[in-house]
XYZ file of C-alpha atoms in Angstrom:
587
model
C -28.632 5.893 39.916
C -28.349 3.176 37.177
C -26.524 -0.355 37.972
C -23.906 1.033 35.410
C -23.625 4.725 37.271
C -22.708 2.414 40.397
C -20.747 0.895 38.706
C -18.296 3.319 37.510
C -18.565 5.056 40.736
C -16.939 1.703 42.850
C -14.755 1.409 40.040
C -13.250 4.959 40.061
C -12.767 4.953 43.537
C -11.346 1.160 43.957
C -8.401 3.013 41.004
C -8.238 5.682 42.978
C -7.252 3.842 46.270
C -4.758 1.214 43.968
C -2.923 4.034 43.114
C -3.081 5.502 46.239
C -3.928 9.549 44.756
C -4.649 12.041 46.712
C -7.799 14.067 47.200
C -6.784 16.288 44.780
C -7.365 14.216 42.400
C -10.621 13.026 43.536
C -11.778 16.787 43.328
C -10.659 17.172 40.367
C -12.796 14.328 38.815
C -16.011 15.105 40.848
C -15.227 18.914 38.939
C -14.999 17.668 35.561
C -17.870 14.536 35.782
C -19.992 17.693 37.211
C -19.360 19.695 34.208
C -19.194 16.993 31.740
C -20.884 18.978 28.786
C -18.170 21.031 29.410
C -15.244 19.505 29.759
C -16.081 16.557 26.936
C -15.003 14.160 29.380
C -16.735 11.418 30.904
C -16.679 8.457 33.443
C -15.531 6.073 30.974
C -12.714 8.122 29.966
C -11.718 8.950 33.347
C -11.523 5.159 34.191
C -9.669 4.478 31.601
C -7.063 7.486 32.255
C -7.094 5.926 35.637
C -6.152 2.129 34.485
C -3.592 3.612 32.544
C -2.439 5.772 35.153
C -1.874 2.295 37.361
C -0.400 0.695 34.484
C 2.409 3.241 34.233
C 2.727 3.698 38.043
C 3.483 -0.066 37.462
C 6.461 0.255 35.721
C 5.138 -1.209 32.419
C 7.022 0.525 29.367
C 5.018 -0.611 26.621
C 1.501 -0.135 27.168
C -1.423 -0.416 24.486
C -5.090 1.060 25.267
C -7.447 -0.839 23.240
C -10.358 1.270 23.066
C -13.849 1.144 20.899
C -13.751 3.775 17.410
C -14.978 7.062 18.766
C -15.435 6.244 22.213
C -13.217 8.936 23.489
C -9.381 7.908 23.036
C -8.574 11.583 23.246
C -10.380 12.259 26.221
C -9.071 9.721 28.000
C -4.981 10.695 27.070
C -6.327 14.208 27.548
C -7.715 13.403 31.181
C -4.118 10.817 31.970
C -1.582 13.745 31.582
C -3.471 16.650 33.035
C -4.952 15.022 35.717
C -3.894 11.821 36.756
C 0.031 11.333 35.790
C 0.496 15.175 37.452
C -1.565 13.972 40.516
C 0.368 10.606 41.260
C 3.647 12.303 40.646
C 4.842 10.549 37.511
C 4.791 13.841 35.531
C 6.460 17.267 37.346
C 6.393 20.968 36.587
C 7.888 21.776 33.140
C 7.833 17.668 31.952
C 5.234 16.510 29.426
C 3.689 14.003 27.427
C 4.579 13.878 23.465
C 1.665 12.731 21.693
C 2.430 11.362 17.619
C 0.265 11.011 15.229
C 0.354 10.465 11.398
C 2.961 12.681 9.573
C 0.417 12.736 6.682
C -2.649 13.997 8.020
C -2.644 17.487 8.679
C -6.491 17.843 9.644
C -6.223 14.912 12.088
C -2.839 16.822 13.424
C -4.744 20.321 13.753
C -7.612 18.540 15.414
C -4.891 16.977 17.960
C -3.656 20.051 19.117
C -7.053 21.861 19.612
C -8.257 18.738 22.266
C -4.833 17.582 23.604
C -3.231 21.112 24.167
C -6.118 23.244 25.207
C -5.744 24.557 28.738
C -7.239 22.968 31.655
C -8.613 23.765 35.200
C -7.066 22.100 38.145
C -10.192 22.135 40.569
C -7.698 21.665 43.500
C -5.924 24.635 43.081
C -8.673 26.969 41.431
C -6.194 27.771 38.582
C -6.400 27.523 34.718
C -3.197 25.188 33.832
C -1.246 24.763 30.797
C -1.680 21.111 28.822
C 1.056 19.130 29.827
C 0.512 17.390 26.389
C 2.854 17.951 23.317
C 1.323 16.910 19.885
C 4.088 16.527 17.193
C 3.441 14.933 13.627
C 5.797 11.596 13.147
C 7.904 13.456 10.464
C 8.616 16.286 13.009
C 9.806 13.552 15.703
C 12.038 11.672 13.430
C 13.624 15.042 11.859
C 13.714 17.535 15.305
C 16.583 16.621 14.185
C 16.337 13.625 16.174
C 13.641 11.772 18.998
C 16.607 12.009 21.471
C 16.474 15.813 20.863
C 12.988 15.844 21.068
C 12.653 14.105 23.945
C 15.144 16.026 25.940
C 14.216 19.371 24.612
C 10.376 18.895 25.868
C 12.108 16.675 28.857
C 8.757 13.863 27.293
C 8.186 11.191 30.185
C 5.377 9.630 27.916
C 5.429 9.027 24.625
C 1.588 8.520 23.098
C 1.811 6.815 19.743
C -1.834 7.470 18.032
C -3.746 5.852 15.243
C -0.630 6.064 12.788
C 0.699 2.786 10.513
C 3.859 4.766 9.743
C 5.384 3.618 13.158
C 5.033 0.121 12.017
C 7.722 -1.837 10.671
C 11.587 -2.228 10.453
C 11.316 -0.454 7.100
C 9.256 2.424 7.733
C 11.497 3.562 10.829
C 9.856 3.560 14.660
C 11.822 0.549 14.968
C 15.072 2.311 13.946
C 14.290 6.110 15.276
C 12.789 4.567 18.513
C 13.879 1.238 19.718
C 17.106 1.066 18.203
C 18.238 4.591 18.973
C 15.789 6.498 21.571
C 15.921 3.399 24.108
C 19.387 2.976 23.653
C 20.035 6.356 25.235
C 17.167 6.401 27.336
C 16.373 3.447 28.197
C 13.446 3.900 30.677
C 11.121 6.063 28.633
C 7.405 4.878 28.234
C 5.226 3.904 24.968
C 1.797 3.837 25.062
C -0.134 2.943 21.760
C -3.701 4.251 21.279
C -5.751 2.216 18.714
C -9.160 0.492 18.282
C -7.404 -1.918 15.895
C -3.391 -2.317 17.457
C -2.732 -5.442 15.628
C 0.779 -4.922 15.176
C 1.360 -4.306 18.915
C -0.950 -7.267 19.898
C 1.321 -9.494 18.024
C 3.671 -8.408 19.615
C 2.923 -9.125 22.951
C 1.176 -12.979 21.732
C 4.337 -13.765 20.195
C 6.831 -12.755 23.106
C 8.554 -10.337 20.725
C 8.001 -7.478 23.470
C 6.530 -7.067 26.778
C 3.090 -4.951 26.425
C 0.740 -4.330 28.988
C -3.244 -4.540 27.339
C -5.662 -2.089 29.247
C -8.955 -2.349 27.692
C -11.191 0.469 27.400
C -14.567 1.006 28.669
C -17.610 0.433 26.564
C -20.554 2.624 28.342
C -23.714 1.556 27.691
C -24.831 4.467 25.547
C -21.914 3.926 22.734
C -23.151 2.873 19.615
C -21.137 0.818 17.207
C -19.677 -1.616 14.634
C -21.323 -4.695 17.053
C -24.979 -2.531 17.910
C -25.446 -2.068 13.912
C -24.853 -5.783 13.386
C -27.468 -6.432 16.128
C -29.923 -3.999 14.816
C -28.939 -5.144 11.218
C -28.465 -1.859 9.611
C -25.444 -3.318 7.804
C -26.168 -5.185 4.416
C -23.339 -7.168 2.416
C -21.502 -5.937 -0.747
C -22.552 -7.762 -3.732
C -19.507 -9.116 -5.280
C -17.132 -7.509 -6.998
C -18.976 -4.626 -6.064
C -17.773 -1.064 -7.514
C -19.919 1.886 -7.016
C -19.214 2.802 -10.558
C -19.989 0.485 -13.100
C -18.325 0.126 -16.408
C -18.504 -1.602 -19.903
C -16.283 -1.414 -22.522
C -12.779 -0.579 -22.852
C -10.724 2.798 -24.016
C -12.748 5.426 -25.753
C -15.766 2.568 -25.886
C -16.309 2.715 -22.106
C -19.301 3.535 -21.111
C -20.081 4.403 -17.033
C -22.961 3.391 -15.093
C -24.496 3.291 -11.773
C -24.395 0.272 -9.541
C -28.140 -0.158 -8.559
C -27.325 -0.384 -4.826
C -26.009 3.383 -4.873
C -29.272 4.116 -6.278
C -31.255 2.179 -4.006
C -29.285 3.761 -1.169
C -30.149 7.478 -2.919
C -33.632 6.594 -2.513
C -33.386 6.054 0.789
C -31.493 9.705 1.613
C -34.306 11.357 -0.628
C -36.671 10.011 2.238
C -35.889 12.100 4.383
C -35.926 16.051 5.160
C -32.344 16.723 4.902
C -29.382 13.894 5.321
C -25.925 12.727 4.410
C -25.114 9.786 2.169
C -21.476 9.095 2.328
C -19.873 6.607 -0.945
C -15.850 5.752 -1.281
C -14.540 5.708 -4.634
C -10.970 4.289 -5.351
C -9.518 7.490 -7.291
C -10.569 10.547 -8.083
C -11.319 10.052 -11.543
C -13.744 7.503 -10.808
C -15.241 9.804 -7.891
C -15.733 12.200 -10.857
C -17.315 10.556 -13.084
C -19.666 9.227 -10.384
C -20.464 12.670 -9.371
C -21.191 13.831 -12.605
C -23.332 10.485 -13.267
C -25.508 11.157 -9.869
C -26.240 14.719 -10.245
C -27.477 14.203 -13.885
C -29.475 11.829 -12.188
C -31.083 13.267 -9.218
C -30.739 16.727 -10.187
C -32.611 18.903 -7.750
C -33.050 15.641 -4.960
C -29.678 16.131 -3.412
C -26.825 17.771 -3.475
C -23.504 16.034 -5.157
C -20.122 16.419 -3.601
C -16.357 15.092 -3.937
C -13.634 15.229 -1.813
C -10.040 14.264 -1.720
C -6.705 15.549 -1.703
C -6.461 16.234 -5.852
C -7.478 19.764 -6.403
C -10.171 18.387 -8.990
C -12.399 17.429 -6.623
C -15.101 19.845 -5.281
C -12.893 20.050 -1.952
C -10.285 19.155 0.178
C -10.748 16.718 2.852
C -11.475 19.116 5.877
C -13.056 22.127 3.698
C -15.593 19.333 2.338
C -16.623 18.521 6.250
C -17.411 21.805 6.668
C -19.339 22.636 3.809
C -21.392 18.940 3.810
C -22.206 20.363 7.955
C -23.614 23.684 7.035
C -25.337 22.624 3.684
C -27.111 19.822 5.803
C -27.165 20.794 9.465
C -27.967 25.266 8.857
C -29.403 25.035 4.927
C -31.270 21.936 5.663
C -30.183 19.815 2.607
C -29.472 16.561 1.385
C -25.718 15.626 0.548
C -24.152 12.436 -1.152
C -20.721 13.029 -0.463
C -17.942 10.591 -2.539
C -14.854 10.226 -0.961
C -11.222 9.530 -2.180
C -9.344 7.597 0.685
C -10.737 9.931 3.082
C -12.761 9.320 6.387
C -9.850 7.269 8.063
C -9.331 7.021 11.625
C -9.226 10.004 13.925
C -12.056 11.868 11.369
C -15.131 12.758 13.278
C -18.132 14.091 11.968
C -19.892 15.038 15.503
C -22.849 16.176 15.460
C -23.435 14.924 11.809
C -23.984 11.571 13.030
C -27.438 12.157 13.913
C -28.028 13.364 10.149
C -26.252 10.106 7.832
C -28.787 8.665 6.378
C -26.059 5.858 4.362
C -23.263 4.509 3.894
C -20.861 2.772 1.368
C -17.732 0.995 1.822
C -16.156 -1.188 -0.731
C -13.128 -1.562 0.782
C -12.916 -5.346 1.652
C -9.105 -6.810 2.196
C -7.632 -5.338 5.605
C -9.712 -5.326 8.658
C -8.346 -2.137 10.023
C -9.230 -0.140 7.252
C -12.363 -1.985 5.886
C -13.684 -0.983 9.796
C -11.871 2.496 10.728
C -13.450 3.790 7.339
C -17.074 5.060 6.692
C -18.786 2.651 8.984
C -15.874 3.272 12.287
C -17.185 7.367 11.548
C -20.504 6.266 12.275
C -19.562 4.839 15.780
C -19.701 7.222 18.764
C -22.434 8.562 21.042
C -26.160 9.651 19.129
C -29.395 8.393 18.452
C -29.793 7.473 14.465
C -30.627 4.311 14.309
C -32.313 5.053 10.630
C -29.422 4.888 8.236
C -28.223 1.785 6.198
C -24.456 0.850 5.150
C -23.379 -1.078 2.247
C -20.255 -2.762 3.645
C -18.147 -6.437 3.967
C -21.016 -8.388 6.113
C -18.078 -10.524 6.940
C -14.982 -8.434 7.393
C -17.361 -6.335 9.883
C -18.797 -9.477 11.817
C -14.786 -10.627 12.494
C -14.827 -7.235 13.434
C -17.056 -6.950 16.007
C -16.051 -10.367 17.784
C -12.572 -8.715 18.697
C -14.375 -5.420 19.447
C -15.990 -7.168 22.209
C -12.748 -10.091 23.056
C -10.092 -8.845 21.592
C -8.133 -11.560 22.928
C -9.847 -13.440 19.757
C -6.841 -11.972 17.760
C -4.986 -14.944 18.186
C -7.747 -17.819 17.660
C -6.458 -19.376 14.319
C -9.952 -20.109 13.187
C -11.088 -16.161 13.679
C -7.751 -16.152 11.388
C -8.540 -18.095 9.006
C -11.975 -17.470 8.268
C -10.353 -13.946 7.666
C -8.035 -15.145 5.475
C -10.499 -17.491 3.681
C -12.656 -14.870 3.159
C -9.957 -12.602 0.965
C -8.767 -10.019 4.215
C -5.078 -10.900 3.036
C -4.201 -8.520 6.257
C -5.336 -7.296 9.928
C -3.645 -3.870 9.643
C -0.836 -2.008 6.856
C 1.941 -3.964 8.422
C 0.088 -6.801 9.895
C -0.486 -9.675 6.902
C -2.020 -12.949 7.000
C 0.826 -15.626 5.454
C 0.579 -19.071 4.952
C 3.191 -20.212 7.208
C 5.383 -21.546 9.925
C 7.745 -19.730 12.903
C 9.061 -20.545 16.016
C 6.835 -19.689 19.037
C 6.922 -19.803 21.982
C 4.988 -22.631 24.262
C 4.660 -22.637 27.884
C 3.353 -25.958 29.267
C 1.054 -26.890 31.972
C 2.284 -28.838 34.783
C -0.800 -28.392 37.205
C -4.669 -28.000 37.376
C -6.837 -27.860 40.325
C -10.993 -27.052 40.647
C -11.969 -25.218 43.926
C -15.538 -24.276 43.912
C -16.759 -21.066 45.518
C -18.669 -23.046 48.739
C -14.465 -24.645 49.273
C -13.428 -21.025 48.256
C -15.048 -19.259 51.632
C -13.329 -21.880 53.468
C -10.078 -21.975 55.577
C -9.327 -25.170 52.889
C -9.564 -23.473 50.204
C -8.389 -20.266 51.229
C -5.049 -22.383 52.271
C -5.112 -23.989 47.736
C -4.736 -20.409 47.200
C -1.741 -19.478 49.104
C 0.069 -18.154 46.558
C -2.121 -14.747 46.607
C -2.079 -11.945 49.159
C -5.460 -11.550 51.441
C -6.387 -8.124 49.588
C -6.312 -10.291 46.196
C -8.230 -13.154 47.495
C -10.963 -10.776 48.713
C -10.943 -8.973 45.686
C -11.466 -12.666 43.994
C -14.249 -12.897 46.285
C -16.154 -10.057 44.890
C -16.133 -11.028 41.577
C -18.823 -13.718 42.630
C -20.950 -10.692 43.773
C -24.134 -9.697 41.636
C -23.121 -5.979 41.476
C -20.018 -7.408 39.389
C -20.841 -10.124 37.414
C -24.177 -8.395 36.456
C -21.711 -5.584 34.780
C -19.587 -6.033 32.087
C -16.160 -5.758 34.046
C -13.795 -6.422 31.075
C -10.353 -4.672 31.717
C -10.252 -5.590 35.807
C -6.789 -5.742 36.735
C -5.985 -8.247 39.862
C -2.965 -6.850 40.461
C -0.860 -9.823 41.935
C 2.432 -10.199 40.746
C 2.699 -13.726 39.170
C -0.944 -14.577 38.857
C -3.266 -13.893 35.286
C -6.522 -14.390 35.214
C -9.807 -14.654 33.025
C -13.178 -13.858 34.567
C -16.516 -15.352 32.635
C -18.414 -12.323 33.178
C -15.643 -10.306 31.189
C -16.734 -11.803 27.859
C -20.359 -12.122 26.738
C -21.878 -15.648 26.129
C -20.324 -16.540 22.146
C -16.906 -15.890 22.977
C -16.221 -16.846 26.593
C -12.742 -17.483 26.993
C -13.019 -18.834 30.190
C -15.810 -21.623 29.153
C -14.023 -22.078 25.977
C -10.736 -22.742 27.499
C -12.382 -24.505 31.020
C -11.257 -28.229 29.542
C -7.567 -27.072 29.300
C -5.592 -29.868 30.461
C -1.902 -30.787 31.307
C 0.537 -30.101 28.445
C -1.400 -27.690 26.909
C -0.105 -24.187 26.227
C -0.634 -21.801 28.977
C 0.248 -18.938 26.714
C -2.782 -19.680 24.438
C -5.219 -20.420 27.550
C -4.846 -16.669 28.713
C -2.920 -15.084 25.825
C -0.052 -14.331 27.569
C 3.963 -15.385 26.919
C 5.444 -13.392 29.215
C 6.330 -15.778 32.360
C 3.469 -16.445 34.800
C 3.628 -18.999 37.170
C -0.404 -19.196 38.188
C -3.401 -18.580 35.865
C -7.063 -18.432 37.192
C -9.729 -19.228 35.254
C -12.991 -17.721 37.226
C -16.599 -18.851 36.618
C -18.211 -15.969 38.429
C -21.797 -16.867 37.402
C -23.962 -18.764 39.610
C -24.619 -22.841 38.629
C -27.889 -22.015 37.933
C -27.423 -18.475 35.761
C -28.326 -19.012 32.238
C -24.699 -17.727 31.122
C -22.513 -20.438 33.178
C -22.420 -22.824 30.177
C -20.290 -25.332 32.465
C -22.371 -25.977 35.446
C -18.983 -25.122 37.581
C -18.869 -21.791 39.894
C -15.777 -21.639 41.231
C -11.788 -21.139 40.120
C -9.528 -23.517 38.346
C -5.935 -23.071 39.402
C -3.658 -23.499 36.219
C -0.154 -23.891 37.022
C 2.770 -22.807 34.154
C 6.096 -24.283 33.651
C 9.014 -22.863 32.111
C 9.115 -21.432 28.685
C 10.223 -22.928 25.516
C 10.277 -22.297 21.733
C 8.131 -24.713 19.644
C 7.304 -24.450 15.948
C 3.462 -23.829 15.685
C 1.703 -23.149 12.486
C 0.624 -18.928 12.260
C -1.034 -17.160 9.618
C 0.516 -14.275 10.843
C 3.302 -11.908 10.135
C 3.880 -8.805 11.553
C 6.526 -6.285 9.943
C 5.989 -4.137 13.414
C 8.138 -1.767 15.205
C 8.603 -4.869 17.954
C 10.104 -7.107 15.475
C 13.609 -7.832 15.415
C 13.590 -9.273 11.726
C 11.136 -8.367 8.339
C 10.023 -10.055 5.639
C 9.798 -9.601 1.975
């Protein structure tokens, strides 16, 4: 058994006794880790089902999972409202979970309801068991003919708001539909946002404009993304003012050309056997004319295919999936496939993975999209490590620093190199602005170093009064090698109160712990552990031993940050966030 396997294991069972399940539960996890190929779910989804499972047992009513691109968000809802919610008694017979997802995406919808509403098998019981998950496109939950309706008609406890930008801001209507009107008249029901880029919602919560509860999604060791390519430098910069379709000329004088990266790229799919090449073109006339451009040529290299939602193209978005799998994975071919606004979030090409052979994605000015696109499809569990992608170098690097902190969404300089570098927004509703608002600032009153040989002691067991004994011997562990030697990020202490940051939670570039260990007096508690909501302690916890290569400080031990009492400040942001949380929008 790996370090990792043991790993889970401890975890699983230390969330299983926090939220106190019962052994039917248990069984019914041993059942489906057993028969993993099976099910399609596996110990990192389960853990996560499980934190969220605390998180609602908590009484939080906004929750948002933060979770890598294709690391199993489904799963892991999937696993929460069969399994756990049932189990722990926050969901009965006959109540369910309503899971929304973009009113505009019909393939992403149909997908849903395959995973989310298939039947399961309760091991406990021996019986095959209904989903208690609803899936409903946005459109349908705003026009049912109301959410209230919805809500009552399907008696929802949960309500699971998926990958979808049309819930964002006072203009487009979740504000209006949800906050305004479903919380009036019930005022206790849940939110939980599923996203590997919630921007909106994580503004939210910085700025003090809601109360959301992070839970941070595994990363196993065998997922492969946005941060692994950078590291095995399969990603090369766009030129700029890169267009995969050149052009000269103007009117009837245009002529159309190739950009020599798309034919480098070609080469490199005509290396192999059979392969997929996937290029994003802004409209389909453009895709069209690149089509016709390729085919002419590398006539008889590859085959040449466009897809979008205009009936020119070859076909639509889902068909075109289906026929690039069986030309490359049964007939053994080699595909360029050009896309019109296609490949967004949600769109998985499975088993195709193994078989891309490139990518190219122009799209530069929003992080969300410029990641979620071609390059977020390529995340996910397989073994190519021989394909290239043409993408922003830059856009992707920011990227991958909040893929592995994403706490780094509020560090102004993360910010503004973004902003510096032309992303003029984090997400559709989330924009970078030159400007100032009120925020809210929480000072420091109080700082105090114990180090872990005073920690063991009766002295400084006595400086940290203010915790129970099952939290201080939980902050004991963390000093253990069988935690800091895993990346833990997502522990919960679970003292009411008390936040904390632990070093061996972030890796050695971004340590928020050793970046914020000189935090003195005065300075904004808020910003040292990115949270406005009212705390009175904060523990910063170098885990690693003095002499480990990755304590940068020299310091093993805790320092005790006390808060005092909240007040608004003007601070300079680069931030505004037209979200469903915000009371006010802006032109």
């Amino acid at each position: 058994m790996t370090a990792y396997q043991k790993h889970w294991n401890a975890e699983i069972e230390t969330l299983l006794r926090q939220l106190d399940a019962p052994q039917a539960l248990e069984d019914n996890i041993i059942d489906t880790l057993n028969n993993a190929r099976r099910t399609g779910i596996f110990p990192n989804q389960i853990i996560n089902a499980l934190r969220l499972g605390l998180s609602i047992k908590e009484g939080n009513q906004n929750m948002a999972f933060v979770a890598s691109m294709q690391s199993g968000k489904s799963g892991t809802v999937y696993f929460l409202a069969n399994y756990v919610l049932p189990a722990i008694g926050l969901i009965n017979d006959f109540e369910s979970v309503l899971f929304v997802t973009s009113m505009r995406d019909t393939d992403l919808y149909d997908q849903n309801c395959r995973v989310l509403q298939r039947e399961f098998y309760d091991a406990a019981t021996g019986e095959i068991k209904s989903s208690n998950l609803k899936v409903m496109k946005m459109s349908d939950f705003f026009n049912h003919p109301n959410p209230h309706k919805v809500v009552n008609e399907f008696d929802v406890q949960l309500i699971v708001r998926d990958e979808d930008q049309y819930g964002c801001g006072d203009e487009s209507s979740f504000q209006i539909a949800f906050f305004r009107e479903l919380r009036r008249r019930i005022p206790d029901i849940k939110l939980l946002a599923v996203s590997a880029t919630p921007y909106d919602i994580l503004d939210a919560q910085y700025t003090g404009e809601a109360d959301v509860d992070v839970v941070v999604g595994v990363r196993p060791p065998e997922y492969y993304g946005i941060s692994e390519m950078l590291e095995d430098s399969l990603i090369e910069n766009i030129p700029n003012n890169f267009r995969p379709l050149q052009s000269q000329g103007e009117g009837e004088d245009i002529i159309y050309n190739v950009h020599p990266k798309v034919e480098e790229y070609l080469e490199h799919l005509n290396k192999f056997e059979n392969g997929l090449g996937i290029i994003r073109e802004s409209n389909t006339l453009r895709a069209l004319e690149l089509r016709r451009l390729l085919k002419n040529q590398f006539k008889n290299q590859c085959t040449v295919i466009a897809i979008g939602s205009d009936n020119a193209c070859d076909y639509s978005i889902n068909e075109g999936i289906k026929e690039v799998s069986s030309l490359v994975l049964r007939r053994g071919k080699r595909v360029v496939l050009i896309i019109v606004q296609a490949l967004s979030a949600g769109k998985d090409l499975g088993i195709l993975k193994e078989n891309v052979r490139f990518g190219i994605e122009p799209r530069d000015r929003q992080l969300a999209n410029g990641a979620q696109g071609i390059t977020g499809r390529f995340c996910g569990y397989h073994n190519n490590r021989d394909f290239k992608l043409l993408a922003s170098l830059s856009l992707l690097s920011h990227y991958a620093q909040f893929e592995q902190d994403w706490e780094i969404f509020a560090d102004d300089d993360w910010r503004n190199e973004l902003y510096n570098n032309n992303v003029r927004g984090l997400s559709t509703h989330t924009k970078f602005l030159n400007s100032q608002r009120e925020g809210v600032f929480t000072p420091i009153i109080e700082t105090e170093f114990v180090s872990y040989e005073d920690l063991i002691t009766e002295e400084g067991r006595e400086k940290l009064s203010f915790i129970d004994h099952d939290a201080y011997h939980r902050l004991l562990d963390y000093f253990e090698p069988a935690f800091y030697d895993v990346l833990t990020k997502g522990t919960r202490f679970k003292q009411k109160g008390v936040t904390v940051r632990i070093s061996s939670n972030y890796n050695q570039e971004s340590n928020r712990v050793y970046r914020n260990w000189n935090c003195r007096i005065n300075d904004d508690f808020g910003s040292v552990f990115f949270k406005k909501n009212q705390y009175e302690y904060g523990l910063l916890i170098s885990n690693f031993p003095i002499e480990d290569s990755r304590n940068s400080i020299g310091y093993t031990g805790v320092k005790i940050i006390r808060s005092g009492e909240k007040e608004q400040r003007l601070q300079q942001t680069i931030v505004h966030n037209g979200s469903m949380y915000s009371d006010t929008s802006q032109d």
